[in-house]
Amino acid sequence: MKLSLRSSALATATVAGLLVLTACGKKDEQQNAPAAASTAPAAAATAPAHAATAPVVPAATTTAAAAPAAQPTAPAAPAAASESLKVESVTLGNAVGNDKKVAKAKTTFTPNEKTIYASVATDGTSAGATLNAKWTFQDGETATTVSDISQSISTDGPAVTTFKVQNPNEWPEGKYKVVVSLNGQAVGNESFEVKKK
């Protein structure tokens, strides 16, 4: 019984090999048929049920069936290209307008200015990027984090995102810095100073 199943699988593989060669237009190369048959039994030995019951598919159909498998990789390129957001500028000030832009850019603030804004101008397209603003106080060699704020943005073109830090008391005099990151990578920074007039 095992011998007849193996003989049947070998015969099926041989016929399949001949059909494939015929479909490719290689009728004259009959010496290649045994090579196809000799490799097919190894496949039949690992999966005998498939070799005995699998339908014979012409090579042209096999090529057409392989094409849809390649299609899912094509939309991946536009998806990667659609995430092309970049930070154009970071502007500091003590007030913003309805357009979220800093009304008057400045890099020096007084200790009693309660709120400091950073307007981050971006351009490009994103379905959900993360902008982060990390505000630090520069005390000599060390930097102390004042605030670390993230916002998720979705845009298709130029946009402005506003960050702010507030202090109900007076700001300590000294040098400060805000570093803006896009999806975890630093893309801009702005230094500023707090001092009495």
PDB file of N, CA, C and O in Angstrom, residues 59-100:
ATOM      1  N   ALA A  59       1.372  27.130 -15.148  1.00  0.00           N
ATOM      2  CA  ALA A  59       2.338  28.141 -14.711  1.00  0.00           C
ATOM      3  C   ALA A  59       1.782  29.537 -14.853  1.00  0.00           C
ATOM      4  O   ALA A  59       2.051  30.400 -14.041  1.00  0.00           O
ATOM      5  N   ALA A  60       1.003  29.809 -15.877  1.00  0.00           N
ATOM      6  CA  ALA A  60       0.456  31.153 -16.074  1.00  0.00           C
ATOM      7  C   ALA A  60      -0.459  31.529 -14.924  1.00  0.00           C
ATOM      8  O   ALA A  60      -0.451  32.649 -14.451  1.00  0.00           O
ATOM      9  N   THR A  61      -1.261  30.586 -14.436  1.00  0.00           N
ATOM     10  CA  THR A  61      -2.138  30.856 -13.310  1.00  0.00           C
ATOM     11  C   THR A  61      -1.336  31.057 -12.039  1.00  0.00           C
ATOM     12  O   THR A  61      -1.660  31.898 -11.230  1.00  0.00           O
ATOM     13  N   THR A  62      -0.272  30.304 -11.870  1.00  0.00           N
ATOM     14  CA  THR A  62       0.576  30.450 -10.696  1.00  0.00           C
ATOM     15  C   THR A  62       1.180  31.842 -10.645  1.00  0.00           C
ATOM     16  O   THR A  62       1.220  32.473  -9.598  1.00  0.00           O
ATOM     17  N   THR A  63       1.615  32.367 -11.767  1.00  0.00           N
ATOM     18  CA  THR A  63       2.175  33.717 -11.820  1.00  0.00           C
ATOM     19  C   THR A  63       1.124  34.741 -11.465  1.00  0.00           C
ATOM     20  O   THR A  63       1.379  35.673 -10.715  1.00  0.00           O
ATOM     21  N   ALA A  64      -0.090  34.593 -11.971  1.00  0.00           N
ATOM     22  CA  ALA A  64      -1.162  35.539 -11.663  1.00  0.00           C
ATOM     23  C   ALA A  64      -1.536  35.463 -10.193  1.00  0.00           C
ATOM     24  O   ALA A  64      -1.841  36.464  -9.577  1.00  0.00           O
ATOM     25  N   ALA A  65      -1.499  34.272  -9.619  1.00  0.00           N
ATOM     26  CA  ALA A  65      -1.836  34.128  -8.215  1.00  0.00           C
ATOM     27  C   ALA A  65      -0.771  34.766  -7.326  1.00  0.00           C
ATOM     28  O   ALA A  65      -1.060  35.229  -6.245  1.00  0.00           O
ATOM     29  N   ALA A  66       0.460  34.806  -7.792  1.00  0.00           N
ATOM     30  CA  ALA A  66       1.532  35.395  -6.997  1.00  0.00           C
ATOM     31  C   ALA A  66       1.451  36.916  -6.996  1.00  0.00           C
ATOM     32  O   ALA A  66       1.931  37.560  -6.091  1.00  0.00           O
ATOM     33  N   ALA A  67       0.842  37.523  -7.998  1.00  0.00           N
ATOM     34  CA  ALA A  67       0.782  38.976  -8.098  1.00  0.00           C
ATOM     35  C   ALA A  67       0.038  39.621  -6.931  1.00  0.00           C
ATOM     36  O   ALA A  67       0.512  40.593  -6.378  1.00  0.00           O
ATOM     37  N   PRO A  68      -1.143  39.107  -6.481  1.00  0.00           N
ATOM     38  CA  PRO A  68      -1.805  39.757  -5.360  1.00  0.00           C
ATOM     39  C   PRO A  68      -0.971  39.743  -4.088  1.00  0.00           C
ATOM     40  O   PRO A  68      -1.093  40.625  -3.272  1.00  0.00           O
ATOM     41  N   ALA A  69      -0.119  38.760  -3.902  1.00  0.00           N
ATOM     42  CA  ALA A  69       0.723  38.731  -2.711  1.00  0.00           C
ATOM     43  C   ALA A  69       1.701  39.900  -2.707  1.00  0.00           C
ATOM     44  O   ALA A  69       2.078  40.389  -1.667  1.00  0.00           O
ATOM     45  N   ALA A  70       2.105  40.378  -3.875  1.00  0.00           N
ATOM     46  CA  ALA A  70       3.029  41.501  -3.958  1.00  0.00           C
ATOM     47  C   ALA A  70       2.321  42.826  -3.755  1.00  0.00           C
ATOM     48  O   ALA A  70       2.936  43.806  -3.410  1.00  0.00           O
ATOM     49  N   GLN A  71       1.006  42.894  -3.970  1.00  0.00           N
ATOM     50  CA  GLN A  71       0.274  44.146  -3.877  1.00  0.00           C
ATOM     51  C   GLN A  71       0.268  44.764  -2.483  1.00  0.00           C
ATOM     52  O   GLN A  71       0.386  45.959  -2.355  1.00  0.00           O
ATOM     53  N   PRO A  72       0.134  43.999  -1.388  1.00  0.00           N
ATOM     54  CA  PRO A  72       0.098  44.641  -0.084  1.00  0.00           C
ATOM     55  C   PRO A  72       1.347  45.455   0.248  1.00  0.00           C
ATOM     56  O   PRO A  72       1.291  46.356   1.044  1.00  0.00           O
ATOM     57  N   THR A  73       2.491  45.150  -0.376  1.00  0.00           N
ATOM     58  CA  THR A  73       3.682  45.942  -0.087  1.00  0.00           C
ATOM     59  C   THR A  73       3.653  47.293  -0.795  1.00  0.00           C
ATOM     60  O   THR A  73       4.289  48.224  -0.359  1.00  0.00           O
ATOM     61  N   ALA A  74       2.894  47.429  -1.882  1.00  0.00           N
ATOM     62  CA  ALA A  74       2.848  48.687  -2.608  1.00  0.00           C
ATOM     63  C   ALA A  74       2.238  49.824  -1.787  1.00  0.00           C
ATOM     64  O   ALA A  74       2.788  50.908  -1.750  1.00  0.00           O
ATOM     65  N   PRO A  75       1.114  49.645  -1.041  1.00  0.00           N
ATOM     66  CA  PRO A  75       0.570  50.749  -0.263  1.00  0.00           C
ATOM     67  C   PRO A  75       1.464  51.185   0.882  1.00  0.00           C
ATOM     68  O   PRO A  75       1.301  52.254   1.409  1.00  0.00           O
ATOM     69  N   ALA A  76       2.432  50.378   1.298  1.00  0.00           N
ATOM     70  CA  ALA A  76       3.309  50.759   2.401  1.00  0.00           C
ATOM     71  C   ALA A  76       4.152  51.974   2.059  1.00  0.00           C
ATOM     72  O   ALA A  76       4.443  52.788   2.913  1.00  0.00           O
ATOM     73  N   ALA A  77       4.545  52.138   0.803  1.00  0.00           N
ATOM     74  CA  ALA A  77       5.361  53.290   0.423  1.00  0.00           C
ATOM     75  C   ALA A  77       4.599  54.605   0.603  1.00  0.00           C
ATOM     76  O   ALA A  77       5.119  55.523   1.205  1.00  0.00           O
ATOM     77  N   PRO A  78       3.330  54.735   0.133  1.00  0.00           N
ATOM     78  CA  PRO A  78       2.609  55.973   0.381  1.00  0.00           C
ATOM     79  C   PRO A  78       2.383  56.235   1.863  1.00  0.00           C
ATOM     80  O   PRO A  78       2.401  57.358   2.305  1.00  0.00           O
ATOM     81  N   ALA A  79       2.179  55.190   2.671  1.00  0.00           N
ATOM     82  CA  ALA A  79       1.971  55.398   4.101  1.00  0.00           C
ATOM     83  C   ALA A  79       3.217  56.001   4.733  1.00  0.00           C
ATOM     84  O   ALA A  79       3.133  56.887   5.564  1.00  0.00           O
ATOM     85  N   ALA A  80       4.398  55.525   4.346  1.00  0.00           N
ATOM     86  CA  ALA A  80       5.636  56.079   4.888  1.00  0.00           C
ATOM     87  C   ALA A  80       5.834  57.511   4.410  1.00  0.00           C
ATOM     88  O   ALA A  80       6.280  58.371   5.147  1.00  0.00           O
ATOM     89  N   ALA A  81       5.481  57.770   3.158  1.00  0.00           N
ATOM     90  CA  ALA A  81       5.635  59.116   2.614  1.00  0.00           C
ATOM     91  C   ALA A  81       4.658  60.085   3.253  1.00  0.00           C
ATOM     92  O   ALA A  81       4.919  61.274   3.327  1.00  0.00           O
ATOM     93  N   SER A  82       3.481  59.588   3.745  1.00  0.00           N
ATOM     94  CA  SER A  82       2.485  60.474   4.327  1.00  0.00           C
ATOM     95  C   SER A  82       2.937  61.011   5.686  1.00  0.00           C
ATOM     96  O   SER A  82       2.412  61.989   6.160  1.00  0.00           O
ATOM     97  N   GLU A  83       3.891  60.362   6.332  1.00  0.00           N
ATOM     98  CA  GLU A  83       4.432  60.828   7.606  1.00  0.00           C
ATOM     99  C   GLU A  83       5.658  61.706   7.347  1.00  0.00           C
ATOM    100  O   GLU A  83       6.769  61.314   7.586  1.00  0.00           O
ATOM    101  N   SER A  84       5.427  62.891   6.815  1.00  0.00           N
ATOM    102  CA  SER A  84       6.547  63.767   6.453  1.00  0.00           C
ATOM    103  C   SER A  84       6.454  65.094   7.195  1.00  0.00           C
ATOM    104  O   SER A  84       6.555  66.149   6.598  1.00  0.00           O
ATOM    105  N   LEU A  85       6.244  65.036   8.497  1.00  0.00           N
ATOM    106  CA  LEU A  85       6.107  66.243   9.305  1.00  0.00           C
ATOM    107  C   LEU A  85       7.480  66.738   9.752  1.00  0.00           C
ATOM    108  O   LEU A  85       8.340  65.941  10.129  1.00  0.00           O
ATOM    109  N   LYS A  86       7.684  68.055   9.687  1.00  0.00           N
ATOM    110  CA  LYS A  86       8.937  68.630  10.184  1.00  0.00           C
ATOM    111  C   LYS A  86       8.654  69.939  10.897  1.00  0.00           C
ATOM    112  O   LYS A  86       7.686  70.634  10.600  1.00  0.00           O
ATOM    113  N   VAL A  87       9.504  70.253  11.866  1.00  0.00           N
ATOM    114  CA  VAL A  87       9.381  71.486  12.642  1.00  0.00           C
ATOM    115  C   VAL A  87      10.110  72.597  11.895  1.00  0.00           C
ATOM    116  O   VAL A  87      11.283  72.464  11.562  1.00  0.00           O
ATOM    117  N   GLU A  88       9.385  73.665  11.632  1.00  0.00           N
ATOM    118  CA  GLU A  88       9.948  74.813  10.907  1.00  0.00           C
ATOM    119  C   GLU A  88      10.603  75.822  11.861  1.00  0.00           C
ATOM    120  O   GLU A  88      11.659  76.357  11.557  1.00  0.00           O
ATOM    121  N   SER A  89       9.934  76.111  13.005  1.00  0.00           N
ATOM    122  CA  SER A  89      10.480  77.111  13.924  1.00  0.00           C
ATOM    123  C   SER A  89       9.892  76.964  15.318  1.00  0.00           C
ATOM    124  O   SER A  89       8.828  76.376  15.497  1.00  0.00           O
ATOM    125  N   VAL A  90      10.611  77.510  16.298  1.00  0.00           N
ATOM    126  CA  VAL A  90      10.154  77.587  17.688  1.00  0.00           C
ATOM    127  C   VAL A  90      10.277  79.045  18.083  1.00  0.00           C
ATOM    128  O   VAL A  90      11.360  79.631  18.007  1.00  0.00           O
ATOM    129  N   THR A  91       9.156  79.655  18.500  1.00  0.00           N
ATOM    130  CA  THR A  91       9.135  81.079  18.855  1.00  0.00           C
ATOM    131  C   THR A  91       8.611  81.246  20.269  1.00  0.00           C
ATOM    132  O   THR A  91       7.575  80.671  20.624  1.00  0.00           O
ATOM    133  N   LEU A  92       9.322  82.030  21.083  1.00  0.00           N
ATOM    134  CA  LEU A  92       8.935  82.273  22.468  1.00  0.00           C
ATOM    135  C   LEU A  92       8.309  83.645  22.631  1.00  0.00           C
ATOM    136  O   LEU A  92       8.633  84.580  21.906  1.00  0.00           O
ATOM    137  N   GLY A  93       7.405  83.747  23.617  1.00  0.00           N
ATOM    138  CA  GLY A  93       6.775  85.028  23.932  1.00  0.00           C
ATOM    139  C   GLY A  93       5.913  84.901  25.166  1.00  0.00           C
ATOM    140  O   GLY A  93       5.796  83.825  25.759  1.00  0.00           O
ATOM    141  N   ASN A  94       5.275  86.028  25.584  1.00  0.00           N
ATOM    142  CA  ASN A  94       4.437  85.995  26.780  1.00  0.00           C
ATOM    143  C   ASN A  94       2.946  86.082  26.462  1.00  0.00           C
ATOM    144  O   ASN A  94       2.118  86.172  27.372  1.00  0.00           O
ATOM    145  N   ALA A  95       2.590  86.027  25.172  1.00  0.00           N
ATOM    146  CA  ALA A  95       1.178  86.045  24.773  1.00  0.00           C
ATOM    147  C   ALA A  95       1.047  85.393  23.393  1.00  0.00           C
ATOM    148  O   ALA A  95       1.973  85.451  22.583  1.00  0.00           O
ATOM    149  N   VAL A  96      -0.126  84.771  23.147  1.00  0.00           N
ATOM    150  CA  VAL A  96      -0.403  84.182  21.839  1.00  0.00           C
ATOM    151  C   VAL A  96      -1.745  84.707  21.330  1.00  0.00           C
ATOM    152  O   VAL A  96      -2.617  85.082  22.108  1.00  0.00           O
ATOM    153  N   GLY A  97      -1.877  84.700  19.995  1.00  0.00           N
ATOM    154  CA  GLY A  97      -3.120  85.123  19.373  1.00  0.00           C
ATOM    155  C   GLY A  97      -4.044  83.941  19.129  1.00  0.00           C
ATOM    156  O   GLY A  97      -3.747  82.807  19.507  1.00  0.00           O
ATOM    157  N   ASN A  98      -5.183  84.217  18.479  1.00  0.00           N
ATOM    158  CA  ASN A  98      -6.149  83.161  18.155  1.00  0.00           C
ATOM    159  C   ASN A  98      -5.559  82.112  17.210  1.00  0.00           C
ATOM    160  O   ASN A  98      -6.024  80.980  17.166  1.00  0.00           O
ATOM    161  N   ASP A  99      -4.534  82.489  16.456  1.00  0.00           N
ATOM    162  CA  ASP A  99      -3.893  81.560  15.523  1.00  0.00           C
ATOM    163  C   ASP A  99      -2.825  80.689  16.196  1.00  0.00           C
ATOM    164  O   ASP A  99      -2.110  79.955  15.534  1.00  0.00           O
ATOM    165  N   LYS A 100      -2.731  80.777  17.523  1.00  0.00           N
ATOM    166  CA  LYS A 100      -1.782  80.024  18.349  1.00  0.00           C
ATOM    167  C   LYS A 100      -0.335  80.487  18.178  1.00  0.00           C
ATOM    168  O   LYS A 100       0.579  79.881  18.716  1.00  0.00           O
TER     169      LYS A 100
END
